[in-house]
């Protein structure tokens, strides 16, 4: 890619942040700065690069999608990730959200059930220099016990209910953001563990591809 291509993408990124994110009420400056830095066009398919900064999701292969920039920003804002946090993402997909989390947190574990997507995302994240992300192939509805607990858990696919195993891997004081509902529409839930108690706040409606688990959720 030429340096003038990069300048165009960087301009499109700044516009995306000001109109789609700031313009719709995203206020977290760390999230806005991360989204202004991360090269979303690297994470879309080659054929969709020119649409990378538009206001909609895009296909990434295997019947999966990279989510709309606004919903990504909203989920990251709701997650309130601190710079020293260890974060779990369920549903690596293209690796875009994992890259953003890598900008916001100390360590990111991201789990993807599709081997081909996980491999592509892992290679891309390495090539782009994100050294604090580990991509794992597996069923993310079971979390990733070896690195638990996590100060933040972000689920990038729609769950019929909140997986209990994920709740158990959430650290004291930690937050989870997860879309919960049926296949057509879900609601974002912000789950906070405080003094051993679980508090849930219901937020915006959204539409994600389903969280697919071979296990009965525990
Ligand atoms: N965050 C991604 C990105 O930045 O491109 C987009 C995620 S996409 C909306 C949802 C992803 O969740 C898909 O890649 C899908 O294969 C994955 N997924 C679905 N069920 C899963 C599971 N049980 N464990 C891990 N990944 C899962």
Short mmCIF file of C-alpha atoms and ligand atoms in Angstrom, two decimals:
data_model
loop_
_atom_site.label_atom_id
_atom_site.label_comp_id
_atom_site.label_asym_id
_atom_site.label_seq_id
_atom_site.Cartn_x
_atom_site.Cartn_y
_atom_site.Cartn_z
CA UNK A 1 0.00 0.00 0.00
CA UNK A 2 1.38 3.45 -0.89
CA UNK A 3 1.88 6.30 1.58
CA UNK A 4 -0.93 8.23 -0.14
CA UNK A 5 -3.30 5.24 0.47
CA UNK A 6 -2.32 5.38 4.13
CA UNK A 7 -3.04 9.11 4.25
CA UNK A 8 -6.48 8.53 2.74
CA UNK A 9 -7.26 5.76 5.27
CA UNK A 10 -6.07 7.95 8.11
CA UNK A 11 -8.35 10.77 6.95
CA UNK A 12 -11.30 8.36 6.66
CA UNK A 13 -10.52 7.11 10.17
CA UNK A 14 -10.56 10.62 11.63
CA UNK A 15 -13.91 11.25 9.92
CA UNK A 16 -15.30 7.97 11.25
CA UNK A 17 -14.30 8.98 14.78
CA UNK A 18 -15.75 12.47 14.58
CA UNK A 19 -19.04 11.70 12.81
CA UNK A 20 -19.95 8.10 13.73
CA UNK A 21 -18.47 7.99 17.24
CA UNK A 22 -18.13 11.45 18.84
CA UNK A 23 -21.18 12.59 16.88
CA UNK A 24 -23.24 9.80 18.46
CA UNK A 25 -22.11 10.36 22.01
CA UNK A 26 -18.98 8.23 22.51
CA UNK A 27 -16.96 10.26 25.04
CA UNK A 28 -14.16 7.98 26.28
CA UNK A 29 -11.01 9.66 24.92
CA UNK A 30 -8.90 6.49 25.23
CA UNK A 31 -11.41 4.55 23.13
CA UNK A 32 -11.64 7.37 20.57
CA UNK A 33 -7.83 7.61 20.32
CA UNK A 34 -7.48 3.83 19.90
CA UNK A 35 -10.07 3.84 17.12
CA UNK A 36 -8.29 6.72 15.44
CA UNK A 37 -5.05 4.67 15.50
CA UNK A 38 -6.12 1.10 14.65
CA UNK A 39 -6.03 0.41 10.87
CA UNK A 40 -9.51 -1.10 10.44
CA UNK A 41 -8.91 -1.45 6.66
CA UNK A 42 -6.27 -4.11 7.42
CA UNK A 43 -8.91 -6.25 9.15
CA UNK A 44 -11.58 -6.20 6.42
CA UNK A 45 -11.29 -8.39 3.32
CA UNK A 46 -9.16 -6.92 0.52
CA UNK A 47 -12.30 -6.38 -1.60
CA UNK A 48 -14.02 -4.34 1.17
CA UNK A 49 -11.11 -2.04 2.05
CA UNK A 50 -12.80 0.99 0.54
CA UNK A 51 -15.75 0.44 2.92
CA UNK A 52 -13.67 -0.18 6.03
CA UNK A 53 -14.57 3.15 7.68
CA UNK A 54 -18.25 3.16 6.75
CA UNK A 55 -21.07 2.90 9.23
CA UNK A 56 -21.86 -0.83 8.95
CA UNK A 57 -20.52 -4.35 9.59
CA UNK A 58 -18.61 -6.16 6.81
CA UNK A 59 -18.15 -9.85 5.94
CA UNK A 60 -14.83 -11.46 6.96
CA UNK A 61 -15.38 -15.01 5.64
CA UNK A 62 -16.75 -18.19 7.27
CA UNK A 63 -20.16 -16.46 7.41
CA UNK A 64 -18.84 -14.03 10.09
CA UNK A 65 -18.58 -10.24 10.29
CA UNK A 66 -16.42 -7.42 11.59
CA UNK A 67 -18.85 -5.32 13.65
CA UNK A 68 -20.01 -1.76 12.91
CA UNK A 69 -17.51 0.81 14.29
CA UNK A 70 -20.13 2.48 16.53
CA UNK A 71 -21.14 -0.73 18.33
CA UNK A 72 -17.45 -1.59 18.83
CA UNK A 73 -16.81 1.86 20.36
CA UNK A 74 -19.90 1.63 22.57
CA UNK A 75 -18.92 -1.81 23.91
CA UNK A 76 -15.35 -0.64 24.61
CA UNK A 77 -16.63 2.47 26.39
CA UNK A 78 -19.00 0.39 28.53
CA UNK A 79 -16.16 -2.03 29.38
CA UNK A 80 -14.10 0.74 31.11
CA UNK A 81 -10.80 -1.07 30.51
CA UNK A 82 -7.87 0.19 32.59
CA UNK A 83 -4.31 0.23 31.15
CA UNK A 84 -3.13 -2.50 33.55
CA UNK A 85 -6.06 -4.87 32.89
CA UNK A 86 -5.97 -8.43 31.59
CA UNK A 87 -8.87 -8.79 29.15
CA UNK A 88 -10.66 -11.74 27.58
CA UNK A 89 -12.39 -11.34 24.23
CA UNK A 90 -14.74 -14.06 22.97
CA UNK A 91 -15.05 -14.06 19.16
CA UNK A 92 -11.77 -12.81 17.63
CA UNK A 93 -13.18 -12.73 14.09
CA UNK A 94 -10.90 -10.43 12.07
CA UNK A 95 -8.85 -9.39 15.14
CA UNK A 96 -9.96 -5.73 14.98
CA UNK A 97 -11.49 -5.57 18.47
CA UNK A 98 -8.53 -7.54 19.85
CA UNK A 99 -6.23 -4.84 18.38
CA UNK A 100 -8.27 -2.09 20.04
CA UNK A 101 -8.23 -3.95 23.36
CA UNK A 102 -4.46 -4.33 22.98
CA UNK A 103 -4.23 -0.53 22.76
CA UNK A 104 -6.35 -0.11 25.90
CA UNK A 105 -5.14 -2.93 28.20
CA UNK A 106 -1.94 -4.65 29.34
CA UNK A 107 -2.79 -8.15 28.11
CA UNK A 108 -5.47 -9.58 25.80
CA UNK A 109 -6.54 -13.19 25.35
CA UNK A 110 -8.92 -13.57 22.42
CA UNK A 111 -10.72 -16.84 21.62
CA UNK A 112 -12.15 -17.80 18.23
CA UNK A 113 -13.89 -21.07 17.35
CA UNK A 114 -13.00 -20.94 13.61
CA UNK A 115 -9.40 -22.13 13.20
CA UNK A 116 -8.96 -20.31 9.86
CA UNK A 117 -10.16 -16.95 11.27
CA UNK A 118 -8.03 -17.34 14.41
CA UNK A 119 -4.93 -18.09 12.36
CA UNK A 120 -5.46 -15.14 10.03
CA UNK A 121 -6.18 -12.75 12.90
CA UNK A 122 -3.17 -13.96 14.91
CA UNK A 123 -0.81 -13.45 11.94
CA UNK A 124 -2.22 -10.02 11.15
CA UNK A 125 -1.96 -8.83 14.76
CA UNK A 126 1.68 -9.98 14.84
CA UNK A 127 2.45 -8.28 11.52
CA UNK A 128 0.91 -5.04 12.81
CA UNK A 129 3.05 -5.23 15.94
CA UNK A 130 0.41 -6.02 18.60
CA UNK A 131 2.59 -8.00 21.00
CA UNK A 132 0.23 -8.20 23.97
CA UNK A 133 -2.52 -10.28 22.27
CA UNK A 134 -2.78 -14.06 22.30
CA UNK A 135 -5.32 -15.63 19.93
CA UNK A 136 -6.59 -19.05 20.94
CA UNK A 137 -8.77 -21.48 18.98
CA UNK A 138 -11.60 -22.82 21.11
CA UNK A 139 -15.08 -22.45 22.50
CA UNK A 140 -15.02 -19.02 24.13
CA UNK A 141 -18.31 -19.61 25.93
CA UNK A 142 -16.15 -21.63 28.34
CA UNK A 143 -13.74 -18.72 28.71
CA UNK A 144 -10.05 -19.49 29.15
CA UNK A 145 -9.35 -20.77 32.63
CA UNK A 146 -5.50 -20.86 32.50
CA UNK A 147 -5.30 -17.04 32.39
CA UNK A 148 -8.37 -16.27 34.57
CA UNK A 149 -9.51 -14.11 36.32
CA UNK A 150 -9.99 -11.18 33.92
CA UNK A 151 -10.62 -7.54 34.84
CA UNK A 152 -12.69 -7.24 31.65
CA UNK A 153 -14.52 -9.68 29.37
CA UNK A 154 -15.94 -8.62 26.03
CA UNK A 155 -18.17 -11.03 24.15
CA UNK A 156 -18.35 -10.20 20.45
CA UNK A 157 -21.13 -12.72 19.60
CA UNK A 158 -24.76 -13.08 20.74
CA UNK A 159 -25.46 -15.37 23.69
CA UNK A 160 -28.89 -16.79 24.53
CA UNK A 161 -27.91 -16.33 28.17
CA UNK A 162 -24.81 -15.21 30.06
CA UNK A 163 -22.43 -18.21 30.24
CA UNK A 164 -21.85 -19.02 33.91
CA UNK A 165 -18.27 -20.08 33.21
CA UNK A 166 -17.50 -16.59 31.93
CA UNK A 167 -19.05 -15.02 35.03
CA UNK A 168 -16.85 -17.25 37.19
CA UNK A 169 -13.74 -15.96 35.35
CA UNK A 170 -14.59 -12.29 35.97
CA UNK A 171 -12.30 -10.72 38.61
CA UNK A 172 -13.61 -8.81 41.62
CA UNK A 173 -14.28 -5.25 40.39
CA UNK A 174 -14.34 -6.55 36.81
CA UNK A 175 -16.78 -5.84 33.99
CA UNK A 176 -18.25 -7.92 31.21
CA UNK A 177 -20.06 -6.56 28.14
CA UNK A 178 -22.14 -9.12 26.28
CA UNK A 179 -25.04 -9.09 23.78
CA UNK A 180 -27.80 -11.34 25.15
CA UNK A 181 -30.97 -12.43 23.36
CA UNK A 182 -32.38 -14.33 20.40
CA UNK A 183 -30.96 -14.64 16.89
CA UNK A 184 -32.73 -11.55 15.50
CA UNK A 185 -32.10 -8.99 18.22
CA UNK A 186 -30.17 -8.80 21.45
CA UNK A 187 -29.57 -6.30 24.23
CA UNK A 188 -26.14 -5.28 25.45
CA UNK A 189 -25.65 -6.23 29.09
CA UNK A 190 -22.99 -4.63 31.27
CA UNK A 191 -22.17 -6.98 34.13
CA UNK A 192 -20.14 -5.77 37.10
CA UNK A 193 -18.78 -7.89 39.95
CA UNK A 194 -18.58 -5.83 43.14
CA UNK A 195 -18.02 -7.22 46.65
CA UNK A 196 -18.75 -10.67 45.28
CA UNK A 197 -22.16 -9.56 43.95
CA UNK A 198 -23.15 -9.47 40.28
CA UNK A 199 -24.87 -6.29 39.02
CA UNK A 200 -26.38 -6.10 35.53
CA UNK A 201 -27.27 -3.00 33.53
CA UNK A 202 -29.32 -3.37 30.35
CA UNK A 203 -28.23 -1.13 27.49
CA UNK A 204 -28.76 -0.69 23.74
CA UNK A 205 -30.38 -3.20 21.39
CA UNK A 206 -27.94 -4.74 18.92
CA UNK A 207 -27.56 -7.54 16.40
CA UNK A 208 -24.63 -9.95 16.45
CA UNK A 209 -23.89 -13.33 14.88
CA UNK A 210 -24.61 -16.10 17.41
CA UNK A 211 -22.22 -17.40 20.04
CA UNK A 212 -22.04 -21.05 19.04
CA UNK A 213 -21.23 -23.56 21.72
CA UNK A 214 -20.97 -27.33 21.47
CA UNK A 215 -21.38 -27.47 25.23
CA UNK A 216 -24.43 -26.99 27.34
CA UNK A 217 -23.74 -23.61 28.93
CA UNK A 218 -22.68 -23.99 32.52
N1 LIG B 1 -14.63 -9.04 17.24
C1 LIG B 1 -14.59 -9.46 15.86
C2 LIG B 1 -13.81 -8.52 14.99
O1 LIG B 1 -13.27 -7.54 15.50
O2 LIG B 1 -13.73 -8.79 13.79
C3 LIG B 1 -15.95 -9.71 15.29
C4 LIG B 1 -16.61 -10.85 15.93
S1 LIG B 1 -17.87 -11.61 14.98
C5 LIG B 1 -19.19 -10.49 15.17
C6 LIG B 1 -18.24 -12.95 16.09
C7 LIG B 1 -17.17 -14.02 16.13
O3 LIG B 1 -17.47 -14.90 17.20
C8 LIG B 1 -17.10 -14.87 14.87
O4 LIG B 1 -15.81 -14.83 14.34
C9 LIG B 1 -17.47 -16.27 15.37
O5 LIG B 1 -16.81 -17.32 14.68
C10 LIG B 1 -17.06 -16.19 16.82
N2 LIG B 1 -17.70 -17.16 17.72
C11 LIG B 1 -18.98 -17.59 17.74
N3 LIG B 1 -19.16 -18.47 18.75
C12 LIG B 1 -17.96 -18.61 19.36
C13 LIG B 1 -17.49 -19.38 20.46
N4 LIG B 1 -18.30 -20.20 21.17
N5 LIG B 1 -16.20 -19.27 20.82
C14 LIG B 1 -15.35 -18.46 20.15
N6 LIG B 1 -15.73 -17.69 19.08
C15 LIG B 1 -17.02 -17.77 18.70
#
